[in-house]
Short mmCIF file of C-alpha atoms and ligand atoms in Angstrom, two decimals:
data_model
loop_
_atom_site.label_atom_id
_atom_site.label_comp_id
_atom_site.label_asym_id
_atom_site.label_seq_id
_atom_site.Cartn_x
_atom_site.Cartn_y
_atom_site.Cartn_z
CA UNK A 30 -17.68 11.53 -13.66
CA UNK A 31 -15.09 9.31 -15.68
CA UNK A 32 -11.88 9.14 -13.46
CA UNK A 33 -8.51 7.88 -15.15
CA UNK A 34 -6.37 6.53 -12.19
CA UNK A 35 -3.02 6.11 -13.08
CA UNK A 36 -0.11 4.14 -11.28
CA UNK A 37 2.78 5.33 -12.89
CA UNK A 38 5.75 3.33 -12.05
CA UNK A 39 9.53 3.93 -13.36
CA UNK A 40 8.91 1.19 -16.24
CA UNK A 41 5.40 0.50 -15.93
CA UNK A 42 2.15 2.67 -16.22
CA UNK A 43 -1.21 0.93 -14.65
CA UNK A 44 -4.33 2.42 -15.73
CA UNK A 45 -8.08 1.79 -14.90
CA UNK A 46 -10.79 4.04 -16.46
CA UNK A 47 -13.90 4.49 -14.10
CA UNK A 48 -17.15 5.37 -13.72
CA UNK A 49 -17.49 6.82 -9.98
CA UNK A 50 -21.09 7.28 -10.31
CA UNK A 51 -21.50 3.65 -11.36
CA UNK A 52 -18.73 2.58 -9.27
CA UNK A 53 -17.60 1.21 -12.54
CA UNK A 54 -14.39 0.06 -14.18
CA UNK A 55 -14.62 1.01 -17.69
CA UNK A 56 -11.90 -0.23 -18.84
CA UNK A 57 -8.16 -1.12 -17.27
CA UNK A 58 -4.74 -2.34 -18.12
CA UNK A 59 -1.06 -1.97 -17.62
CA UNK A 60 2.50 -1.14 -20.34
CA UNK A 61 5.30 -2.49 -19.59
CA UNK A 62 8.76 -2.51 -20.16
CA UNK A 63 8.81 1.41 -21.07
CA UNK A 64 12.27 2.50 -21.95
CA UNK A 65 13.56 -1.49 -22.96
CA UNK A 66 13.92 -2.34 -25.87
CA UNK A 67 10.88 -5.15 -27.38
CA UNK A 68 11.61 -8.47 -26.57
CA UNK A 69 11.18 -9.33 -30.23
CA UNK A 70 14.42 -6.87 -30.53
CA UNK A 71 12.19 -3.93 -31.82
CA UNK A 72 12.12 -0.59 -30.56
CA UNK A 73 9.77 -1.29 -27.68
CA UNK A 74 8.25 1.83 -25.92
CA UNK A 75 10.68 4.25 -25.21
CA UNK A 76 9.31 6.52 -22.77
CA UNK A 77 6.06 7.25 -20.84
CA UNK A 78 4.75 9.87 -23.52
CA UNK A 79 4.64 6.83 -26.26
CA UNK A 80 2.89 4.47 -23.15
CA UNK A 81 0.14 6.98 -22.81
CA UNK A 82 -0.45 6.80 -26.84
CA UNK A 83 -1.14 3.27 -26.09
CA UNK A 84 -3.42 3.98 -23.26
CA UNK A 85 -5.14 6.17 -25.25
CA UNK A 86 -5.76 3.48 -27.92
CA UNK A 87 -7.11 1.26 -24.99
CA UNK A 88 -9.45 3.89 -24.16
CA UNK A 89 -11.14 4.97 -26.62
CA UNK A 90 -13.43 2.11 -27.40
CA UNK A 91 -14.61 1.94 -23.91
CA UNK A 92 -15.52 5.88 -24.32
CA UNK A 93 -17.70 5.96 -26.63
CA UNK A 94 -17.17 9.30 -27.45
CA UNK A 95 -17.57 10.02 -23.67
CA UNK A 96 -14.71 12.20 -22.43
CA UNK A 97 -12.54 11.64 -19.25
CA UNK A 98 -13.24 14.64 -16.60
CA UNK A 99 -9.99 14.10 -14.43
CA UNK A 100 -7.14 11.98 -13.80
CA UNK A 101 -5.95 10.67 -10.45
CA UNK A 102 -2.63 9.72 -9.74
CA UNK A 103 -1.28 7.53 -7.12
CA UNK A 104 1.62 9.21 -5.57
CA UNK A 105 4.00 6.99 -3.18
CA UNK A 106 5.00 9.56 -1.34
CA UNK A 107 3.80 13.02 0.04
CA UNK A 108 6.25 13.98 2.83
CA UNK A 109 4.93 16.33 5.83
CA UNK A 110 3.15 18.17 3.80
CA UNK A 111 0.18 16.18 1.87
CA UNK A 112 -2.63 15.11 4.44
CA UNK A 113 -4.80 14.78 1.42
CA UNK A 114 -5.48 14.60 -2.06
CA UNK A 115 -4.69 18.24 -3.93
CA UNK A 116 -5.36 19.54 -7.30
CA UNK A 117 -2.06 19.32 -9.07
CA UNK A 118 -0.62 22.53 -10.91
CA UNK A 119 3.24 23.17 -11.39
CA UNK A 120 3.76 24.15 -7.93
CA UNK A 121 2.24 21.07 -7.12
CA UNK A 122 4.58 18.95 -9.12
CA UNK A 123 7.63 20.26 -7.80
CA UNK A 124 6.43 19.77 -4.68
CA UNK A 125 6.25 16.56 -5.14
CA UNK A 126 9.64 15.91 -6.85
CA UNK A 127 11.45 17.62 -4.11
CA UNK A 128 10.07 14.49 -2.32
CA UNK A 129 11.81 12.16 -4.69
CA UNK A 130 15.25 11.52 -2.43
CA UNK A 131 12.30 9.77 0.15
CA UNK A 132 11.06 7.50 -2.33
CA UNK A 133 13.67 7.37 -4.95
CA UNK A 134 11.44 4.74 -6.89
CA UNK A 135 8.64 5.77 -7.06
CA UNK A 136 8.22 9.34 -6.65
CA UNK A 137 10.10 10.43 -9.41
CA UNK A 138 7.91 7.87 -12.36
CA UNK A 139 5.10 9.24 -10.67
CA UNK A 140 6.52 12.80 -11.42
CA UNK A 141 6.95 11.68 -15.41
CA UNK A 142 3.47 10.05 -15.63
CA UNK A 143 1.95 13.70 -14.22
CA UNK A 144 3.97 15.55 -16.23
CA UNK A 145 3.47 13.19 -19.68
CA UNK A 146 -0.52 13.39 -18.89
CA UNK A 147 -0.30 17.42 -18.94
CA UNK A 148 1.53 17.35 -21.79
CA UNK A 149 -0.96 14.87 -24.05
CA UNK A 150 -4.15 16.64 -21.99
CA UNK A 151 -3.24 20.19 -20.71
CA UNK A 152 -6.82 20.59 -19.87
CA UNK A 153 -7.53 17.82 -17.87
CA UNK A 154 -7.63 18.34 -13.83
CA UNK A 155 -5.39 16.15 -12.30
CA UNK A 156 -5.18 15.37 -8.72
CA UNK A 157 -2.17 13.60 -6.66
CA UNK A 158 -3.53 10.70 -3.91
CA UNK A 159 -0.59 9.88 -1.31
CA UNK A 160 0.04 6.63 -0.15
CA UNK A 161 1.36 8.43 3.34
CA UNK A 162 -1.45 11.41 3.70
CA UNK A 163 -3.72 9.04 5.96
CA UNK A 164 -1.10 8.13 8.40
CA UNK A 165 -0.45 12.49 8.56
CA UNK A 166 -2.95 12.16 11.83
CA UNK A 167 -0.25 9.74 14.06
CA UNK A 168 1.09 11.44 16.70
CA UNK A 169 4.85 12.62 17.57
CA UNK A 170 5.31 9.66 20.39
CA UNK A 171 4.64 7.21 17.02
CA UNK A 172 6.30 8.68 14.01
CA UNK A 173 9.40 9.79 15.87
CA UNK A 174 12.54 7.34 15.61
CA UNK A 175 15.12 7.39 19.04
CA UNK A 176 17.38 9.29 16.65
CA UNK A 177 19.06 12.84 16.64
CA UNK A 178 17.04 15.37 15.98
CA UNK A 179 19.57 16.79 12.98
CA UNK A 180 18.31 13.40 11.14
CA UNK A 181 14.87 14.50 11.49
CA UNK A 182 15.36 18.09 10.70
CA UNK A 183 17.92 17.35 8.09
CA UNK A 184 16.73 14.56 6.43
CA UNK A 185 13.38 14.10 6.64
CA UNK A 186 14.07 10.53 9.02
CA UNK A 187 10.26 9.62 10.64
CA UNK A 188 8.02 7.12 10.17
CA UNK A 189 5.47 8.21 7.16
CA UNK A 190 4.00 4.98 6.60
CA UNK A 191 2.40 3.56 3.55
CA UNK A 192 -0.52 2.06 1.95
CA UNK A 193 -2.57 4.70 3.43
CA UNK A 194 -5.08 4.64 0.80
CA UNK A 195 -6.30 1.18 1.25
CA UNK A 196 -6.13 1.34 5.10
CA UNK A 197 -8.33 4.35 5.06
CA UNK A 198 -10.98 2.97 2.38
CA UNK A 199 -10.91 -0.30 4.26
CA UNK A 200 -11.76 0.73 7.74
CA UNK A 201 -14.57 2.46 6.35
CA UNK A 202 -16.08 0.09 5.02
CA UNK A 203 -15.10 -2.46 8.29
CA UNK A 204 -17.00 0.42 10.04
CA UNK A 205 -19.86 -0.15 7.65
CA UNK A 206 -19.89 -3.34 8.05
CA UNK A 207 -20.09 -2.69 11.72
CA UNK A 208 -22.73 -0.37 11.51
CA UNK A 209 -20.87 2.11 13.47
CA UNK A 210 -19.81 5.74 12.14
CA UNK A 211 -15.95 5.72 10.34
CA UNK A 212 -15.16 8.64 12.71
CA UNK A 213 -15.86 6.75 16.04
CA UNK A 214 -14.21 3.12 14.29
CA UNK A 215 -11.37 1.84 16.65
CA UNK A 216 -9.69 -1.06 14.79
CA UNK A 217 -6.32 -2.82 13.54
CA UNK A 218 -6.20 -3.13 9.57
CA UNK A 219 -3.88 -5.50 8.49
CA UNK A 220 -2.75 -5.20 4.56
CA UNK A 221 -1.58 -7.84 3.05
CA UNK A 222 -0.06 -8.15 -0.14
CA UNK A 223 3.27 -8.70 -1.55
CA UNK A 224 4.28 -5.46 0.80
CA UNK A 225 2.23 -5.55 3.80
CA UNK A 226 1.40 -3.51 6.98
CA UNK A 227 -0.53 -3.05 9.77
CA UNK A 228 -2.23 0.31 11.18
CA UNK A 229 -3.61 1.06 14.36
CA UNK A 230 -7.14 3.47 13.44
CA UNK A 231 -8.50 5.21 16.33
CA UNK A 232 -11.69 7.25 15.96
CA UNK A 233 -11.38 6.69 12.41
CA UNK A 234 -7.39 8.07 12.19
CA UNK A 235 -4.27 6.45 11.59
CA UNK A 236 -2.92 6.66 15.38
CA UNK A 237 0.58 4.15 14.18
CA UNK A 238 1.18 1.76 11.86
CA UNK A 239 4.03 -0.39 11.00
CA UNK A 240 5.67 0.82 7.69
CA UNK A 241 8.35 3.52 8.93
CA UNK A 242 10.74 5.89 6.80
CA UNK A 243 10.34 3.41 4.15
CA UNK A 244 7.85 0.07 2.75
CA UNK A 245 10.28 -2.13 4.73
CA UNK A 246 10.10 -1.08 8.31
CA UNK A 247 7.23 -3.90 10.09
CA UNK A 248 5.69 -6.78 8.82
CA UNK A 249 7.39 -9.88 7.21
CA UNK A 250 6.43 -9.20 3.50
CA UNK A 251 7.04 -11.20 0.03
CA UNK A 252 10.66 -10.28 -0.37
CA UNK A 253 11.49 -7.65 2.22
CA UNK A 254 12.73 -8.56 5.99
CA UNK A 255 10.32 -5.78 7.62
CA UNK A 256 11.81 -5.50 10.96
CA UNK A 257 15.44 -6.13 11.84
CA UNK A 258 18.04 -5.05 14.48
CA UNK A 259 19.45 -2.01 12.60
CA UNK A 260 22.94 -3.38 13.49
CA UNK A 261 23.04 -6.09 11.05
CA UNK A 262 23.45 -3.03 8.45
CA UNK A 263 26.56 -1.80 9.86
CA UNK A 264 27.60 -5.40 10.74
CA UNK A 265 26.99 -6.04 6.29
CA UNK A 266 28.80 -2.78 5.76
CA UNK A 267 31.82 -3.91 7.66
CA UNK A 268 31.88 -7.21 6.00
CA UNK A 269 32.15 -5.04 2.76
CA UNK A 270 28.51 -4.95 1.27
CA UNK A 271 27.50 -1.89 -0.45
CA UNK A 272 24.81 -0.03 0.35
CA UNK A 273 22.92 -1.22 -2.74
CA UNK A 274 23.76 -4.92 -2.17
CA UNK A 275 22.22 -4.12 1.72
CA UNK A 276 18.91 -2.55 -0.13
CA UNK A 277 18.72 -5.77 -2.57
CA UNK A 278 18.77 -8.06 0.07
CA UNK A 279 16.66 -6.77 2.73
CA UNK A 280 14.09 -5.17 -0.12
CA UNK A 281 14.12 -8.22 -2.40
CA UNK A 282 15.89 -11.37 -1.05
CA UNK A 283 14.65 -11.65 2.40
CA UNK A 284 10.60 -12.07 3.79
CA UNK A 285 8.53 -15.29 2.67
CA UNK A 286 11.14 -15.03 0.03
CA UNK A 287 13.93 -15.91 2.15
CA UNK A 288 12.65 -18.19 4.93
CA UNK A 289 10.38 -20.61 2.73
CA UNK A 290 11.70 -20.34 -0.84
CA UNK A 291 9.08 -18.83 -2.60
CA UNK A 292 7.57 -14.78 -2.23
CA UNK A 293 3.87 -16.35 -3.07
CA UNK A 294 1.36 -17.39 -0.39
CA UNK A 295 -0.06 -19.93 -2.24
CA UNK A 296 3.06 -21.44 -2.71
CA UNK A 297 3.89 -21.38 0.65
CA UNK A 298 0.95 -22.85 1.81
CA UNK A 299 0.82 -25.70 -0.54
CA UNK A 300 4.45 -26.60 -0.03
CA UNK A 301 3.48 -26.35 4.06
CA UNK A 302 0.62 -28.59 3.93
CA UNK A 303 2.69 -31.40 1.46
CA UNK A 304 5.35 -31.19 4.67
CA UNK A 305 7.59 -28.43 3.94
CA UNK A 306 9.54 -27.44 6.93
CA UNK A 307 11.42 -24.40 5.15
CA UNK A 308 7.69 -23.12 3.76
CA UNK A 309 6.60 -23.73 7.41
CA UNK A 310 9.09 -21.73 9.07
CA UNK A 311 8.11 -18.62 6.84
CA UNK A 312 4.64 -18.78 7.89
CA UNK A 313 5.34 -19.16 11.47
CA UNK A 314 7.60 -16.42 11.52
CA UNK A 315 5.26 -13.97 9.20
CA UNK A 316 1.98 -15.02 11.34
CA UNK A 317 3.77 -14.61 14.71
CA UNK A 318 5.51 -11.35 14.00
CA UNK A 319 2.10 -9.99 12.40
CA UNK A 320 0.26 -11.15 15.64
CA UNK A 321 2.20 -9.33 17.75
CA UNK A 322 1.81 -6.22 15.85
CA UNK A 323 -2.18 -6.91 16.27
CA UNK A 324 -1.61 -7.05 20.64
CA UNK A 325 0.95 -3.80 20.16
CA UNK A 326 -1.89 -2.21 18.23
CA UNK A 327 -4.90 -3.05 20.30
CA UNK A 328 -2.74 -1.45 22.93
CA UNK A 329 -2.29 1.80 20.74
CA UNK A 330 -6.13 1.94 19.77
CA UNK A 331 -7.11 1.61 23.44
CA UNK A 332 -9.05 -1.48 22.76
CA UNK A 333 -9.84 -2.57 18.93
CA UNK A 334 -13.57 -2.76 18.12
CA UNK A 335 -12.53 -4.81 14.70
CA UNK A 336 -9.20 -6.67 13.40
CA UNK A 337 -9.64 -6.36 9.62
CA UNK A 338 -7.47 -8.82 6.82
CA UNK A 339 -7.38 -7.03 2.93
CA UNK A 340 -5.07 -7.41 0.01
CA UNK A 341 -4.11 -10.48 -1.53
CA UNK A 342 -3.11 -12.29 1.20
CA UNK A 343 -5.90 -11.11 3.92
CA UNK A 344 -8.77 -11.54 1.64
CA UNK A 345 -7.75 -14.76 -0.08
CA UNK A 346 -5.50 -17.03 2.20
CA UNK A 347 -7.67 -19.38 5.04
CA UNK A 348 -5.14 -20.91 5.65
CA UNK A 349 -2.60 -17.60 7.21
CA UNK A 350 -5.63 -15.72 8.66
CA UNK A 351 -6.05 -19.16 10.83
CA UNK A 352 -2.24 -18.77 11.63
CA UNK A 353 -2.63 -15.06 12.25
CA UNK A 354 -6.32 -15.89 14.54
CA UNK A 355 -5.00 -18.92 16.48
CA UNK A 356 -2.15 -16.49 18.12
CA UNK A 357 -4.41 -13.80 19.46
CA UNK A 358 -6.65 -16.22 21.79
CA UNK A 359 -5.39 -13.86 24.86
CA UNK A 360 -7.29 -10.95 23.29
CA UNK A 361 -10.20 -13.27 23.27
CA UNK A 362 -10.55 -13.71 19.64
CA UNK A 363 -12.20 -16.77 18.36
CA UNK A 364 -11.78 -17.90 14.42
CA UNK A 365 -15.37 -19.57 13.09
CA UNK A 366 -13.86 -22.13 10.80
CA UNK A 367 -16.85 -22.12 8.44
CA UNK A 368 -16.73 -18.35 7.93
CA UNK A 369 -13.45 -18.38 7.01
CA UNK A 370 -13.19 -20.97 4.29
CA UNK A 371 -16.00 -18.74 2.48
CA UNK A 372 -14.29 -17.34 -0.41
CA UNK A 373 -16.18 -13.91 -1.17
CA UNK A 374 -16.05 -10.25 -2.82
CA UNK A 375 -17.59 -9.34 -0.21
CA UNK A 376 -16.79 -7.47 3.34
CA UNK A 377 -17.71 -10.08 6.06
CA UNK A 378 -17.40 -11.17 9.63
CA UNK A 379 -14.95 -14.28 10.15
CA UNK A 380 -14.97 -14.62 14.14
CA UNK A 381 -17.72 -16.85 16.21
CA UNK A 382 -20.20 -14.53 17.78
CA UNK A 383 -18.43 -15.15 21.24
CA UNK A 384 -15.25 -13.93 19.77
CA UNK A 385 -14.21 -10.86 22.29
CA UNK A 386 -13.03 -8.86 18.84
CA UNK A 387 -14.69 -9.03 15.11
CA UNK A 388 -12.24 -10.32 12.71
CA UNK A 389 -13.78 -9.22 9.31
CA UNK A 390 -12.45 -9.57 5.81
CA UNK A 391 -12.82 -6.24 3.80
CA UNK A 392 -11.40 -6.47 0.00
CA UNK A 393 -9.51 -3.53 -0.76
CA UNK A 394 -9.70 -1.38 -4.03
CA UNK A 395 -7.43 0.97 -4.00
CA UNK A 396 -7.82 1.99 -7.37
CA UNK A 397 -11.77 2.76 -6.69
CA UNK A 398 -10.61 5.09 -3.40
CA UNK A 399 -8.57 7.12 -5.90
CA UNK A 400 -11.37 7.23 -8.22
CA UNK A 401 -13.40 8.60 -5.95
CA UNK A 402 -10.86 10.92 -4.46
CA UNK A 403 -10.42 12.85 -7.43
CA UNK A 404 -14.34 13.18 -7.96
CA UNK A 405 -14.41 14.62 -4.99
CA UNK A 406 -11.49 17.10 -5.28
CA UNK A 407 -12.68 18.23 -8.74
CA UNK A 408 -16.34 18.45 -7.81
CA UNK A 409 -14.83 20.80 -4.64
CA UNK A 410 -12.22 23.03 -7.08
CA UNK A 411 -15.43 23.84 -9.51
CA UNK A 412 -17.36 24.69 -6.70
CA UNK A 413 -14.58 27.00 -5.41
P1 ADP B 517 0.47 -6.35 -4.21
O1 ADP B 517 1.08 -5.84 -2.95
O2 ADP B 517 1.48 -6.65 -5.26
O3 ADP B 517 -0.74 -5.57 -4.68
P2 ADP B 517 -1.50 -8.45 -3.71
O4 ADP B 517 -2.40 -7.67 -2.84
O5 ADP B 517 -1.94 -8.82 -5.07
O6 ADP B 517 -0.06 -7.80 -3.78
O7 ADP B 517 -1.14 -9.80 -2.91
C1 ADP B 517 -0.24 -10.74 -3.39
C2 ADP B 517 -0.20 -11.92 -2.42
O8 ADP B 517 -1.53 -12.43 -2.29
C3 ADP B 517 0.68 -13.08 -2.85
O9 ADP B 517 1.44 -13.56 -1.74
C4 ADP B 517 -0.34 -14.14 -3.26
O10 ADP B 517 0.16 -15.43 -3.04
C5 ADP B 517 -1.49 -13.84 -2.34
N1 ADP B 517 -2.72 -14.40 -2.87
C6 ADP B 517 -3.41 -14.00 -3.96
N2 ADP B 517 -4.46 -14.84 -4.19
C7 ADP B 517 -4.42 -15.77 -3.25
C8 ADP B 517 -5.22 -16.91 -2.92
N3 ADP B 517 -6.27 -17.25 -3.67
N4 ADP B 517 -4.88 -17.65 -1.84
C9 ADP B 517 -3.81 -17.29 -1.10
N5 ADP B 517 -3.02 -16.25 -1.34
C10 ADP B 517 -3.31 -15.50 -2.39
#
């Protein structure tokens, strides 16, 4: 089956064109800047409709004359209501709009890419993959905030969590790896990319994890604060910020960002090793704060079988997964230093035999989980 997965974003569209047989990527690419103008001063693409055209261009070599069978989306957010991937019709699609005031960015673009596909291929099945449905299994005594219940009730305020997707394909794998069945795999996955979180997967379920109402609840990320004493809102709303100065800085002026001068690991870790106090700091502060979600989440798991790094960071940086390692020696964890300066594709083991816990490395692919997400829904809706 030849899967379109499409990341629509509110001036971007990301596609990738795969085989899920072959476990393939056919072809892939993104378009930018839809609705600005060119930066030669031209007309640019206005909307999403004219970015498809393009994408349509980009496809058709790599078909061959081979039709797509579905599309998949990736959809930010599904609410209360999306535990997994569905079959999108109209009913469908306004479901998911009426989600957009939770995810004002994203929801909505990925509303216009949906709609803009049905309108170039009305007969193509599309299906909708949320970035919350895997955390749907945590329980009450983790997704509820100390809050009112009217802000609940009201307005939707609980922890959803995100990145669900890659947490979900990742610990199967890790479980793989492990030789033990995904539906018995106790573990902490720990995503790190430019936004970053942890989950706690218990008996192969989301049980917690650290991204709340919104991506900035948790970890110390690229540009956003995670975690902060809700106070210092009020405290910058008193001082006269507005509440879309308070979102800028928290969402993309604070994290790695903020404490060491630069959003980019790399950088970070460079500038550290040449002596770098400021680029320092930020990885203290990001590898402490992350290992204490690790001992918070061993705690909710009831014992982790497996500590798991993915994304960007995880799978590529030695140097923070030592940081992250060297803090959890009271869980008995023990780093092999060899292991860890391989640089792989593939899902391995990073810890010394004697280490009390696995640490693994499991590359994510979030766009292949989709893939093969939508296969599965389509194969399941002809079947009826
Ligand atoms: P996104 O959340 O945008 O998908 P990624 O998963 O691509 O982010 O992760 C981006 C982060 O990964 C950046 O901080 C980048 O510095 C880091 N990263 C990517 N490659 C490497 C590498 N080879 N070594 C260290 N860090 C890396």
């Amino acid at each position: 089956m030849l899967v379109l997965v499409i990341n629509s974003g509110s001036s971007s569209l990301k596609y990738q064109l795969r085989d899920v047989a072959a476990g393939d990527v056919l072809v892939q690419g993104i378009v930018e800047r839809i609705g600005f103008p060119a930066e030669d001063g031209g007309p640019g693409i206005p909307n999403h409709e004219a970015a498809l055209e393009l994408v349509d261009d980009a496809l058709r070599g790599a078909l061959a004359g081979r039709g797509i069978d579905a599309v998949g989306h990736r959809v930010v957010h599904g609410g209360e209501r999306f535990a997994e991937p569905v079959l999108i019709d109209n009913e469908i699609t306004r479901a998911i709009e009426r989600l957009n005031p939770l995810a004002p960015l994203h929801n909505p673009a990925n509303v216009v890419g949906i709609r803009a596909i049905a309108e170039k291929w009305p007969e193509l099945p599309q299906v909708a993959v949320f970035d919350t449905a895997y955390h749907r299994t945590m329980p009450e005594h983790a997704w509820r905030y100390a809050v009112p219940d009217w802000l609940y009730t009201r307005h939707g305020i609980r922890r959803y969590g995100f990145h669900g997707t890659s947490h979900e394909y990742v610990a199967g794998r890790a479980a793989a790896l492990l030789g033990v069945d995904a539906e018995a795999f106790d573990g902490v996955i720990l995503h790190l990319g430019n936004g970053a979180s942890a989950t706690a997967v218990h008996g192969g379920k989301s049980v917690d994890t650290s991204m709340g109402f919104t991506p900035l609840e948790g970890l110390v990320m690229g540009t956003r604060s995670g975690d902060i004493d809700p106070s210092i809102l009020v405290y910058l709303g008193r001082q006269g910020l507005s509440p879309d100065e308070i979102d800028d800085l928290l969402n993309r002026e604070s994290g790695l960002k903020a404490l060491g001068g630069s959003h980019d690991m790399r950088t970070l870790v460079d500038a550290a090793e040449r002596g770098d106090a400021k680029a320092q700091r930020a990885l203290d502060v990001a590898s402490y704060r992350l290992a204490k979600y690790v001992g918070a989440y061993h705690v909710a798991v009831g014992g982790a079988k497996a500590i798991v790094f993915t994304a960007g960071i995880g799978e590529n940086s030695t140097a923070f997964r030592r940081l992250v390692v060297d803090r959890l020696g009271a869980l008995g964890v023990a780093l092999d230093e060899d292991a860890n300066a391989v640089r792989s594709p593939e899902p391995r083991i990073i810890s010394r035999a004697d280490s009390a816990i696995p640490v693994l490395v499991v590359p994510t692919d979030e766009e292949r989980a989709i893939a093969e997400a939508t296969a599965a829904v389509v194969r399941a809706a002809v079947a009826g």
